[in-house]
CSV table of C-alpha atoms in Angstrom, one decimal:
chain,number,residue,atom,x,y,z
D,235,MET,CA,0.2,0.0,0.1
D,236,PRO,CA,2.5,2.6,-1.1
D,237,GLY,CA,0.0,5.2,-2.3
D,238,ALA,CA,-2.0,4.9,1.2
D,239,ARG,CA,0.9,5.7,2.9
D,240,SER,CA,2.3,8.7,0.8
D,241,ASN,CA,-1.0,10.2,1.1
D,242,GLY,CA,-0.8,9.6,4.7
D,243,ARG,CA,2.4,11.5,4.9
D,244,ALA,CA,1.1,14.4,2.9
D,245,VAL,CA,-1.7,14.7,5.1
D,246,CYS,CA,0.7,14.8,8.2
D,247,ARG,CA,2.9,17.4,6.4
D,248,LYS,CA,-0.2,19.6,5.2
D,249,ALA,CA,-1.3,19.5,9.1
D,250,ARG,CA,2.0,20.2,10.5
D,251,ALA,CA,2.4,23.4,8.1
D,252,GLY,CA,-1.1,24.6,9.3
D,253,LEU,CA,-0.5,24.0,12.7
D,254,ILE,CA,2.9,26.1,12.7
D,255,ALA,CA,1.0,28.6,11.0
D,256,GLY,CA,-1.5,28.6,13.3
D,257,LEU,CA,0.8,28.9,16.2
D,258,THR,CA,2.6,31.6,14.6
D,259,ALA,CA,-0.2,33.8,14.1
D,260,ALA,CA,-1.3,33.1,17.9
D,261,ALA,CA,2.4,33.9,19.1
D,262,LEU,CA,2.3,37.4,17.1
D,263,VAL,CA,-1.4,38.3,18.2
D,264,VAL,CA,-0.2,37.8,21.9
D,265,ALA,CA,3.3,39.4,21.5
D,266,ALA,CA,1.3,42.6,20.2
D,267,ALA,CA,-1.4,42.5,23.0
D,268,CYS,CA,1.6,42.6,25.9
D,269,ASP,CA,3.6,45.1,24.1
D,270,SER,CA,1.5,48.4,22.8
D,271,PRO,CA,3.6,51.5,22.2
D,272,THR,CA,2.7,53.3,25.4
D,273,ILE,CA,3.3,56.7,26.8
D,274,PRO,CA,3.7,57.1,30.4
D,275,GLY,CA,1.3,59.5,32.8
D,276,ARG,CA,2.6,63.1,32.7
D,277,GLU,CA,4.8,64.5,35.7
D,278,ALA,CA,4.7,67.8,37.0
D,279,PRO,CA,1.9,69.7,35.2
D,280,TYR,CA,0.2,72.5,37.6
D,281,ASP,CA,-3.4,73.5,37.8
D,282,PHE,CA,-5.4,74.6,34.7
D,283,ARG,CA,-8.8,75.1,36.1
D,284,LEU,CA,-10.9,78.5,35.9
D,285,ASP,CA,-11.5,79.9,39.3
D,286,ASP,CA,-15.2,80.9,39.3
D,287,PHE,CA,-15.6,83.8,42.1
D,288,LEU,CA,-19.4,83.4,42.0
D,289,SER,CA,-19.7,79.8,42.9
D,290,ASP,CA,-16.1,79.2,44.7
D,291,ALA,CA,-16.1,76.2,42.5
D,292,SER,CA,-13.1,75.1,39.7
D,293,TRP,CA,-13.9,74.6,36.0
D,294,VAL,CA,-12.0,72.8,33.1
D,295,LEU,CA,-12.3,74.9,30.2
D,296,ARG,CA,-11.2,73.6,27.0
D,297,TRP,CA,-11.8,73.4,23.0
D,298,GLU,CA,-13.6,70.3,21.7
D,299,LYS,CA,-10.6,67.6,20.6
D,300,GLY,CA,-9.3,67.9,17.2
D,301,LYS,CA,-10.5,71.6,17.1
D,302,THR,CA,-8.7,74.4,14.6
D,303,ILE,CA,-8.6,77.5,16.7
D,304,ARG,CA,-8.7,79.9,14.2
D,305,VAL,CA,-7.2,83.4,15.6
D,306,HIS,CA,-7.7,86.6,13.6
D,307,VAL,CA,-4.7,89.1,14.3
D,308,VAL,CA,-5.6,92.8,14.2
D,309,GLY,CA,-2.2,94.6,13.8
D,310,GLY,CA,-3.5,97.7,12.8
D,311,GLU,CA,-2.7,100.0,10.2
D,312,ALA,CA,1.2,100.4,11.2
D,313,GLY,CA,3.1,98.1,8.9
D,314,GLU,CA,5.9,97.1,11.6
D,315,ALA,CA,3.6,96.6,14.5
D,316,ALA,CA,1.3,94.6,12.4
D,317,ARG,CA,4.1,92.4,11.3
D,318,LEU,CA,5.4,91.9,15.0
D,319,LEU,CA,2.0,91.0,16.3
D,320,GLU,CA,1.6,88.4,13.7
D,321,ASP,CA,5.2,87.1,14.1
D,322,ALA,CA,4.6,86.7,17.9
D,323,PHE,CA,1.4,84.6,17.1
D,324,ARG,CA,3.3,82.3,14.8
D,325,ALA,CA,5.7,81.8,17.1
D,326,GLY,CA,3.4,81.3,20.2
D,327,ALA,CA,1.1,78.9,17.9
D,328,GLU,CA,4.0,76.9,17.0
D,329,GLN,CA,5.2,76.1,20.5
D,330,TRP,CA,1.8,75.1,21.7
D,331,ASN,CA,0.8,73.3,18.3
D,332,ARG,CA,4.2,71.1,18.9
D,333,ALA,CA,3.3,70.4,22.6
D,334,MET,CA,0.5,68.3,21.4
D,335,LEU,CA,1.2,64.6,20.2
D,336,PHE,CA,-2.4,63.8,19.2
D,337,GLY,CA,-4.2,67.2,17.0
D,338,GLU,CA,-5.8,67.4,20.2
D,339,PHE,CA,-6.1,71.4,18.8
D,340,ARG,CA,-4.3,73.2,16.5
D,341,LEU,CA,-4.0,77.2,16.3
D,342,ALA,CA,-4.1,78.7,13.2
D,343,GLU,CA,-4.2,82.2,11.5
D,344,ALA,CA,-7.5,83.3,10.1
D,345,ALA,CA,-7.5,86.0,7.8
D,346,ARG,CA,-11.1,87.1,8.3
D,347,VAL,CA,-12.7,88.0,11.6
D,348,GLU,CA,-15.8,86.1,10.4
D,349,ASP,CA,-14.0,82.6,10.3
D,350,ALA,CA,-12.2,83.2,13.4
D,351,ASP,CA,-12.7,81.9,17.1
D,352,VAL,CA,-10.5,84.3,18.7
D,353,VAL,CA,-9.2,87.6,18.1
D,354,LEU,CA,-5.7,89.1,18.7
D,355,MET,CA,-5.1,92.8,18.9
D,356,TRP,CA,-3.2,95.7,20.0
D,357,SER,CA,-4.7,97.9,22.6
D,358,ASN,CA,-4.5,100.9,20.1
D,359,VAL,CA,-6.6,99.6,17.6
D,360,GLN,CA,-10.4,99.6,16.6
D,361,PRO,CA,-11.4,96.1,17.8
D,362,PRO,CA,-13.1,94.1,14.9
D,363,VAL,CA,-16.0,92.8,17.1
D,364,ASP,CA,-18.3,94.4,19.8
D,365,THR,CA,-16.6,94.2,22.8
D,366,ARG,CA,-19.1,96.2,25.0
D,367,ALA,CA,-20.6,93.5,26.6
D,368,CYS,CA,-17.4,91.9,27.2
D,369,PRO,CA,-15.0,94.6,27.9
D,370,ALA,CA,-11.4,93.0,27.3
D,371,SER,CA,-9.6,96.1,29.5
D,372,LEU,CA,-6.0,96.0,30.2
D,373,ASP,CA,-6.3,97.9,33.9
D,374,GLY,CA,-2.5,98.3,33.8
D,375,SER,CA,-1.5,94.6,32.7
D,376,ARG,CA,0.6,94.3,29.8
D,377,ALA,CA,-2.0,91.5,28.4
D,378,VAL,CA,-5.3,90.1,28.6
D,379,THR,CA,-7.4,87.4,27.8
D,380,ALA,CA,-11.2,88.1,27.8
D,381,PHE,CA,-14.2,85.5,27.3
D,382,CYS,CA,-18.1,86.0,27.5
D,383,LEU,CA,-20.4,83.8,29.6
D,384,SER,CA,-24.1,84.3,29.8
D,385,ASP,CA,-26.7,83.4,31.8
D,386,HIS,CA,-29.4,85.2,29.7
D,387,GLY,CA,-31.4,83.9,26.8
D,388,SER,CA,-31.4,80.5,25.2
D,389,GLN,CA,-28.2,78.9,24.6
D,390,PRO,CA,-28.7,75.9,21.9
D,391,VAL,CA,-25.4,74.3,22.5
D,392,CYS,CA,-23.6,74.7,25.9
D,393,SER,CA,-22.5,71.7,28.1
D,394,ALA,CA,-21.6,73.8,30.9
D,395,PRO,CA,-22.6,72.6,34.5
D,396,THR,CA,-25.0,76.1,34.5
D,397,ARG,CA,-26.2,78.5,32.0
D,398,ARG,CA,-24.1,81.2,33.0
D,399,LEU,CA,-21.3,79.5,32.2
D,400,CYS,CA,-22.4,79.0,28.8
D,401,PRO,CA,-20.0,80.8,26.4
D,402,TYR,CA,-21.4,83.0,23.7
D,403,PRO,CA,-20.1,84.7,20.3
D,404,LEU,CA,-19.3,88.3,20.0
D,405,LEU,CA,-20.7,90.0,17.4
D,406,PRO,CA,-18.6,91.7,14.2
D,407,VAL,CA,-18.4,95.2,14.2
D,408,GLY,CA,-21.0,95.8,11.6
D,409,THR,CA,-23.2,93.2,9.9
D,410,GLY,CA,-22.9,89.5,10.0
D,411,MET,CA,-22.1,86.8,12.4
D,412,SER,CA,-19.1,85.5,14.1
D,413,GLN,CA,-18.0,82.8,16.5
D,414,VAL,CA,-15.1,84.9,17.8
D,415,LYS,CA,-15.6,83.5,21.8
D,416,MET,CA,-12.3,85.2,23.2
D,417,VAL,CA,-10.1,88.7,22.5
D,418,VAL,CA,-6.7,88.9,23.5
D,419,VAL,CA,-5.7,92.6,24.1
D,420,VAL,CA,-2.0,93.5,24.0
D,421,SER,CA,-0.6,96.5,25.3
D,422,ALA,CA,0.5,98.6,22.6
D,423,THR,CA,3.8,99.5,24.4
D,424,MET,CA,5.0,95.9,23.6
D,425,ALA,CA,5.8,96.5,20.1
D,426,ALA,CA,8.9,98.1,21.6
D,427,GLU,CA,10.0,95.0,23.0
D,428,PRO,CA,10.0,92.2,20.2
D,429,GLU,CA,11.4,89.5,22.3
D,430,ARG,CA,9.2,90.2,25.3
D,431,LEU,CA,5.7,90.3,22.9
D,432,LYS,CA,6.6,87.2,21.8
D,433,ARG,CA,6.7,85.4,25.5
D,434,LEU,CA,3.8,87.4,26.4
D,435,VAL,CA,1.8,86.3,23.2
D,436,ALA,CA,2.7,82.8,24.0
D,437,HIS,CA,1.6,83.0,27.4
D,438,GLU,CA,-1.9,84.5,26.5
D,439,LEU,CA,-2.3,81.7,23.7
D,440,GLY,CA,-1.6,79.3,26.7
D,441,HIS,CA,-5.2,81.1,28.3
D,442,VAL,CA,-6.7,80.8,24.6
D,443,ILE,CA,-6.4,77.2,24.5
D,444,GLY,CA,-7.8,76.9,28.4
D,445,ILE,CA,-4.8,77.4,30.5
D,446,ALA,CA,-7.0,79.4,33.0
D,447,THR,CA,-5.0,79.9,35.7
D,448,HIS,CA,-1.0,80.9,36.2
D,449,SER,CA,1.7,78.4,37.1
D,450,PRO,CA,3.6,79.3,40.2
D,451,ASP,CA,6.9,78.5,38.7
D,452,ARG,CA,9.2,81.2,36.9
D,453,SER,CA,10.5,78.9,34.5
D,454,ASP,CA,6.8,77.9,32.9
D,455,ILE,CA,5.6,80.2,30.3
D,456,MET,CA,2.5,80.2,32.0
D,457,PHE,CA,3.8,82.0,35.2
D,458,ALA,CA,2.2,85.3,35.5
D,459,GLY,CA,5.3,87.3,35.2
D,460,VAL,CA,6.1,85.7,31.8
D,461,GLU,CA,9.9,85.3,32.2
D,462,ALA,CA,10.3,82.0,30.2
D,463,ASP,CA,11.1,82.0,26.7
D,464,THR,CA,9.9,79.2,25.4
D,465,LEU,CA,7.4,76.3,26.9
D,466,SER,CA,8.8,74.2,29.6
D,467,VAL,CA,7.9,70.5,30.2
D,468,ALA,CA,5.3,71.4,32.8
D,469,ASP,CA,3.6,73.9,30.3
D,470,ARG,CA,3.4,71.1,27.8
D,471,ALA,CA,2.2,68.3,30.1
D,472,THR,CA,-0.4,70.6,31.6
D,473,ALA,CA,-1.9,71.4,27.8
D,474,GLN,CA,-1.5,67.4,27.5
D,475,VAL,CA,-3.4,66.8,30.8
D,476,LEU,CA,-6.0,69.3,30.2
D,477,TYR,CA,-7.0,68.2,26.7
D,478,HIS,CA,-7.6,64.7,28.1
D,479,THR,CA,-9.5,65.8,31.3
D,480,PRO,CA,-13.3,66.0,30.7
D,481,ALA,CA,-14.5,69.8,30.0
D,482,ASP,CA,-17.0,71.6,32.0
D,483,ILE,CA,-17.0,74.5,29.5
D,484,VAL,CA,-16.3,74.0,26.0
D,485,PRO,CA,-16.2,77.4,23.8
W,155,MET,CA,-8.3,85.1,33.6
W,156,ALA,CA,-11.3,84.3,35.8
W,157,ILE,CA,-15.2,84.3,35.3
W,158,PRO,CA,-16.4,87.9,35.1
W,159,GLU,CA,-19.5,89.0,36.8
W,160,GLU,CA,-22.7,88.3,34.7
W,161,ARG,CA,-22.8,89.3,31.3
W,162,LYS,CA,-25.4,90.3,28.6
W,163,ARG,CA,-26.1,87.6,25.9
W,164,VAL,CA,-25.0,89.2,22.6
W,165,GLY,CA,-25.5,87.1,19.9
W,166,ALA,CA,-26.5,83.4,18.7
W,167,VAL,CA,-24.0,80.5,19.3
W,168,VAL,CA,-22.8,79.7,16.3
W,169,GLY,CA,-21.6,76.5,15.7
W,170,GLY,CA,-17.9,75.3,15.4
W,171,ASN,CA,-15.8,73.9,12.6
W,172,SER,CA,-16.4,70.6,12.0
W,173,PRO,CA,-13.6,68.4,11.0
W,174,ARG,CA,-15.9,65.5,9.8
W,175,ALA,CA,-17.4,67.9,6.9
W,176,VAL,CA,-14.1,68.9,5.9
W,177,GLY,CA,-13.2,65.2,5.5
W,178,LEU,CA,-16.0,64.6,3.3
W,179,GLY,CA,-14.1,66.0,-0.1
W,180,ARG,CA,-10.8,64.2,1.1
W,181,ARG,CA,-12.9,60.7,1.5
W,182,VAL,CA,-14.3,61.1,-2.1
W,183,ARG,CA,-10.6,61.8,-3.5
W,184,LEU,CA,-9.6,58.9,-1.6
W,185,ALA,CA,-12.4,56.7,-3.0
W,186,ARG,CA,-11.2,57.7,-6.6
W,187,GLY,CA,-7.3,57.1,-5.8
W,188,VAL,CA,-8.4,53.5,-4.6
W,189,GLY,CA,-10.3,52.3,-7.5
W,190,LEU,CA,-7.8,53.9,-9.7
W,191,GLY,CA,-5.2,52.1,-8.1
W,192,ALA,CA,-7.0,48.7,-8.0
W,193,ALA,CA,-7.6,49.3,-11.7
W,194,LEU,CA,-4.5,49.8,-12.6
W,195,ALA,CA,-3.0,47.1,-10.5
W,196,LEU,CA,-5.5,44.7,-12.5
W,197,CYS,CA,-4.1,45.8,-15.7
W,198,VAL,CA,-0.8,45.1,-15.0
W,199,ALA,CA,-1.7,42.0,-13.6
W,200,GLY,CA,-3.3,40.8,-16.5
W,201,GLY,CA,-0.7,42.0,-19.0
W,202,VAL,CA,2.5,41.3,-17.3
W,203,GLN,CA,2.2,37.8,-16.2
W,204,GLY,CA,4.9,35.9,-17.6
W,205,GLN,CA,5.7,32.2,-17.5
W,206,GLY,CA,6.4,30.5,-14.3
W,207,VAL,CA,5.8,34.0,-12.7
W,208,THR,CA,2.1,34.8,-11.2
W,209,LEU,CA,1.0,38.5,-10.7
W,210,GLU,CA,-1.8,39.0,-8.3
W,211,ALA,CA,-3.5,42.1,-7.9
W,212,ARG,CA,-5.3,42.4,-4.4
W,213,ALA,CA,-7.7,44.8,-2.3
W,214,GLY,CA,-9.0,44.7,0.6
W,215,VAL,CA,-9.4,46.5,4.3
W,216,ALA,CA,-6.9,46.4,6.9
W,217,ALA,CA,-7.0,47.2,10.5
W,218,SER,CA,-4.7,47.6,13.7
W,219,THR,CA,-4.1,47.5,17.3
W,220,PRO,CA,-3.4,51.0,18.4
W,221,LEU,CA,-0.2,52.8,17.4
W,222,VAL,CA,0.1,54.3,20.6
W,223,ARG,CA,-1.7,54.2,24.3
W,224,ASP,CA,-1.1,57.1,26.6
W,225,ALA,CA,-2.3,57.1,30.0
W,226,VAL,CA,-1.9,61.0,30.3
W,227,ALA,CA,-2.9,61.2,34.0
W,228,ASP,CA,-3.8,59.2,36.8
W,229,ALA,CA,-5.5,59.9,40.2
W,230,ASP,CA,-1.9,61.0,41.7
W,231,VAL,CA,-1.4,63.1,39.1
W,232,TYR,CA,-4.6,64.7,39.7
W,233,ARG,CA,-4.1,64.9,43.3
W,234,ALA,CA,-0.9,66.8,42.7
W,235,ILE,CA,-2.6,69.3,40.5
W,236,PHE,CA,-5.9,69.7,42.4
W,237,GLY,CA,-4.9,68.8,45.9
W,238,GLY,CA,-8.2,67.5,47.6
W,239,PRO,CA,-10.2,64.5,46.3
W,240,VAL,CA,-9.6,63.7,42.8
W,241,THR,CA,-12.8,64.9,40.9
W,242,HIS,CA,-11.6,64.3,37.4
W,243,LEU,CA,-9.9,61.3,35.8
W,244,ALA,CA,-8.6,61.1,32.5
W,245,GLU,CA,-9.1,57.6,30.5
W,246,GLU,CA,-6.7,56.4,28.5
W,247,VAL,CA,-5.9,57.7,25.2
W,248,ARG,CA,-5.9,55.1,22.1
W,249,VAL,CA,-4.4,56.5,18.9
W,250,GLY,CA,-4.6,54.3,15.9
W,251,ALA,CA,-5.2,54.2,12.1
W,252,ARG,CA,-8.8,53.7,11.2
W,253,VAL,CA,-10.0,50.7,9.3
W,254,ALA,CA,-9.4,51.4,6.2
W,255,PRO,CA,-8.9,50.3,2.3
W,256,VAL,CA,-5.2,48.7,1.3
W,257,VAL,CA,-4.2,47.6,-2.2
W,258,GLY,CA,-1.6,45.9,-3.5
W,259,LEU,CA,0.4,43.5,-6.0
W,260,ALA,CA,2.2,40.3,-5.4
W,261,VAL,CA,4.5,38.8,-7.7
W,262,ARG,CA,5.0,34.8,-7.3
W,263,MET,CA,7.7,32.5,-8.4
W,264,ALA,CA,7.6,28.8,-8.0
W,265,LEU,CA,10.2,27.2,-6.4
W,266,ARG,CA,8.9,23.6,-5.9
W,267,ARG,CA,5.6,21.8,-6.6
W,268,GLU,CA,4.2,23.1,-3.8
W,269,VAL,CA,6.2,25.9,-2.8
W,270,SER,CA,6.5,29.4,-4.1
W,271,LEU,CA,8.5,33.0,-3.6
W,272,GLU,CA,6.4,35.9,-3.0
W,273,VAL,CA,7.1,39.5,-3.1
W,274,ALA,CA,4.3,41.7,-2.3
W,275,GLY,CA,3.9,45.2,-1.5
W,276,GLY,CA,0.6,47.3,-0.4
W,277,TRP,CA,-0.6,50.5,0.6
W,278,THR,CA,-3.3,51.6,3.1
W,279,PHE,CA,-5.0,54.8,2.8
W,280,THR,CA,-6.5,55.7,6.2
W,281,GLU,CA,-6.4,58.5,8.7
W,282,LEU,CA,-4.9,58.8,12.2
W,283,VAL,CA,-8.0,58.7,14.7
W,284,GLY,CA,-7.9,59.5,18.4
W,285,ARG,CA,-10.2,57.8,21.1
W,286,GLN,CA,-10.7,58.2,24.6
W,287,GLY,CA,-13.7,57.1,26.6
W,288,ASP,CA,-17.1,57.7,24.3
W,289,GLU,CA,-14.8,60.6,22.6
W,290,SER,CA,-13.2,60.2,19.1
W,291,TRP,CA,-11.3,62.8,17.2
W,292,ARG,CA,-9.7,62.8,13.8
W,293,ILE,CA,-6.1,63.6,13.9
W,294,GLN,CA,-4.6,63.7,10.4
W,295,ASP,CA,-4.5,61.8,7.1
W,296,LEU,CA,-1.9,58.8,7.2
W,297,GLY,CA,-0.4,56.5,4.5
W,298,ILE,CA,0.9,52.8,5.2
W,299,GLY,CA,3.2,51.2,2.8
W,300,HIS,CA,4.6,48.0,3.6
W,301,GLY,CA,6.6,45.2,1.5
W,302,VAL,CA,6.9,41.5,2.3
W,303,VAL,CA,9.0,38.7,0.9
W,304,ALA,CA,7.3,35.7,2.0
W,305,LEU,CA,7.5,32.0,1.2
W,306,ARG,CA,4.0,30.5,0.3
W,307,TYR,CA,3.1,26.9,0.8
W,308,ASP,CA,0.1,25.3,-1.2
W,309,VAL,CA,-1.9,23.0,1.1
W,310,THR,CA,-4.1,22.0,-1.0
W,311,GLU,CA,-5.3,22.7,-4.8
W,312,ARG,CA,-7.2,25.7,-3.3
W,313,HIS,CA,-5.6,26.6,0.3
W,314,HIS,CA,-2.6,27.9,1.4
W,315,VAL,CA,-0.3,29.6,3.8
W,316,ARG,CA,2.5,31.9,4.1
W,317,GLY,CA,4.9,33.7,6.1
W,318,GLY,CA,7.7,36.4,5.5
W,319,LEU,CA,9.8,39.3,6.6
W,320,GLY,CA,9.6,43.0,5.4
W,321,GLY,CA,9.4,46.5,6.2
W,322,ILE,CA,6.6,49.0,6.7
W,323,ARG,CA,6.4,52.7,7.0
W,324,TYR,CA,3.7,55.2,8.3
W,325,THR,CA,4.0,58.5,6.0
W,326,SER,CA,1.8,61.6,7.4
W,327,GLU,CA,2.0,65.2,7.7
W,328,ALA,CA,4.6,66.3,9.6
W,329,ARG,CA,3.0,67.3,12.8
W,330,GLY,CA,1.7,65.9,16.0
W,331,LEU,CA,3.5,61.9,16.3
W,332,PHE,CA,4.7,62.4,13.0
W,333,ARG,CA,6.0,66.2,13.2
W,334,ASP,CA,9.9,64.8,13.0
W,335,GLY,CA,8.6,62.1,10.3
W,336,GLY,CA,7.9,58.2,10.2
W,337,GLU,CA,10.4,55.4,10.0
W,338,LEU,CA,10.7,52.3,8.1
W,339,ARG,CA,10.4,49.4,10.3
W,340,PRO,CA,10.8,45.6,10.2
W,341,LEU,CA,7.7,43.6,9.7
W,342,VAL,CA,6.6,39.7,10.5
W,343,GLU,CA,3.7,38.4,8.3
W,344,VAL,CA,1.7,35.4,8.3
W,345,GLY,CA,-1.2,34.6,6.3
W,346,GLY,CA,-3.4,32.3,4.4
W,347,GLY,CA,-5.9,31.9,1.9
W,348,VAL,CA,-8.3,30.3,-0.3
W,349,GLY,CA,-8.7,30.5,-4.2
W,350,TRP,CA,-11.4,29.8,-6.8
W,351,ARG,CA,-10.9,29.6,-10.7
W,352,ALA,CA,-13.5,31.3,-12.6
W,353,GLY,CA,-13.5,31.5,-16.3
W,354,GLY,CA,-9.7,32.4,-17.3
W,355,VAL,CA,-9.0,34.2,-14.1
W,356,ARG,CA,-8.4,32.6,-10.3
W,357,ILE,CA,-10.2,34.7,-7.7
W,358,GLY,CA,-8.2,34.5,-4.2
W,359,LEU,CA,-9.3,35.9,-0.5
W,360,ASP,CA,-6.2,36.1,1.2
W,361,VAL,CA,-5.9,37.1,5.2
W,362,ALA,CA,-2.7,38.3,6.8
W,363,GLY,CA,-1.5,39.1,10.0
W,364,GLN,CA,1.5,41.4,10.3
W,365,ALA,CA,3.7,42.4,13.5
W,366,HIS,CA,5.9,45.3,13.7
W,367,GLY,CA,7.4,47.8,15.9
W,368,PHE,CA,6.3,51.1,15.9
W,369,GLY,CA,7.7,54.3,17.4
W,370,THR,CA,8.6,58.0,16.3
W,371,THR,CA,10.9,60.6,17.4
W,372,ALA,CA,8.0,62.6,18.9
W,373,PHE,CA,6.7,59.4,20.8
W,374,ARG,CA,9.9,58.6,22.4
W,375,SER,CA,10.5,62.1,23.2
W,376,ALA,CA,7.3,62.0,25.2
W,377,GLY,CA,8.8,59.0,27.4
W,378,GLY,CA,6.9,56.4,25.1
W,379,SER,CA,8.3,52.6,24.6
W,380,GLY,CA,7.1,49.4,24.8
W,381,VAL,CA,7.2,47.0,27.8
W,382,ARG,CA,10.4,45.9,27.1
W,383,GLY,CA,12.1,49.4,26.6
W,384,ALA,CA,11.7,49.5,23.2
W,385,ASP,CA,9.3,50.8,20.8
W,386,GLY,CA,6.0,48.5,21.1
W,387,THR,CA,4.7,46.3,18.9
W,388,VAL,CA,1.8,46.9,16.4
W,389,PHE,CA,-0.4,44.3,15.3
W,390,ARG,CA,-1.9,44.3,11.8
W,391,LEU,CA,-4.8,42.5,10.2
W,392,ALA,CA,-5.5,42.9,6.4
W,393,VAL,CA,-8.3,40.7,4.5
W,394,GLN,CA,-8.0,41.6,0.8
W,395,ALA,CA,-9.1,39.7,-2.4
W,396,GLY,CA,-7.0,38.7,-4.9
W,397,ILE,CA,-7.0,38.1,-8.7
W,398,THR,CA,-4.8,36.4,-11.2
W,399,ARG,CA,-4.8,34.9,-14.5
W,400,ALA,CA,-5.2,31.5,-14.5
W,401,ARG,CA,-3.0,29.1,-15.8
W,402,GLY,CA,-2.3,25.8,-14.8
W,403,ARG,CA,-1.2,24.8,-10.8
W,404,GLU,CA,-0.3,27.9,-9.1
């Protein structure tokens, strides 16, 4: 029965090949499942929550994940001052954008105020949005970031814990609608100090993305006195933790 | 920055930008690209096939385990930040490639009666997606190119298994995880399939599992690694239909 024996060998060979392939596949699955590329939890972030003076609570404020935060830069008529503010915005936006690994947000420039979520402007130029109901006054500061919350009227889209925490958009001067929720005003005197201006704008952009308080550490860009030139490890860690913490207020 | 005193509402809420709406045109272009690529591959497969060499055009879908898992922050981190009882917790972030179309070509050369050498390459048109709890967000477009040299064993007239080694590279816009570019990484592949003759062609259904290391400069600079201290491992699964011109035994 040489034919039957040879057939039996062939079946054994095929079964062995199938078994080896199956075991190899199973080993690969197990290896992959046990060895995922993993980033550990962050160290050294600081508090980023918004202090609520009315309720004594603190809230997490951030844009929705994946959002492109469009900033309209209003540099005014003076060419050099306008260029300085745009340069400062680009440098600051680049730093914050590089701090994020997973596209949680992206700061980008908007050519028209109608397309913008945020307005960045000198203190001596006319604002392109109506800020009367939500004044962004410097009050002796070198820069300020302001946004407006409301408990009036019906807010169709707001997930804030209470209605008074619903952000609302500022109307453009003139006709039309806008989605501008924040205004950043920089003192016009800062045009004389371009390097300091860059630090200051990077700091304010930290507020724009949602870091609502100041770091206690001088080496962080979000230190109130703004002494650091670039984002620190703690600044980056704070932004990363902020964007993976459930938000209370979404502009 | 603190919550100001009560303010008047001055306008209706305008919806934010929708990344998904922007992605619609891109998907149409992607579908066109996949269709064109598959048609081109079929033409090549039909025309170039020669004696002893079989050319197969493949198209299907590929899925993978996460490229990166990120713990972000645990209870201790929140306790250190906020002090007092922990009121916020971050769920693990998983970033990976969306299940997406893959197209490819395979060239086979018979070595023995049941064994052939296969050189295959493919491209996956996908996008990088982040997931955390119930949330998901699109990060950026992602292209995955791979090439494999494998030994194929015909178990029966219709069934085959194969295994091989190759390389894989993730390509994307230079930002975020890929801000310093992707890297070519070694790849191990095992697979198998079944085929049927239909007229003058052979239609095949092929399943392949791939395992490869993954890491980028940005990933490593954030402290990322696998459990063994090197870049971690990603597992991909591709299910593809293939077509070859039928001629004798394959």
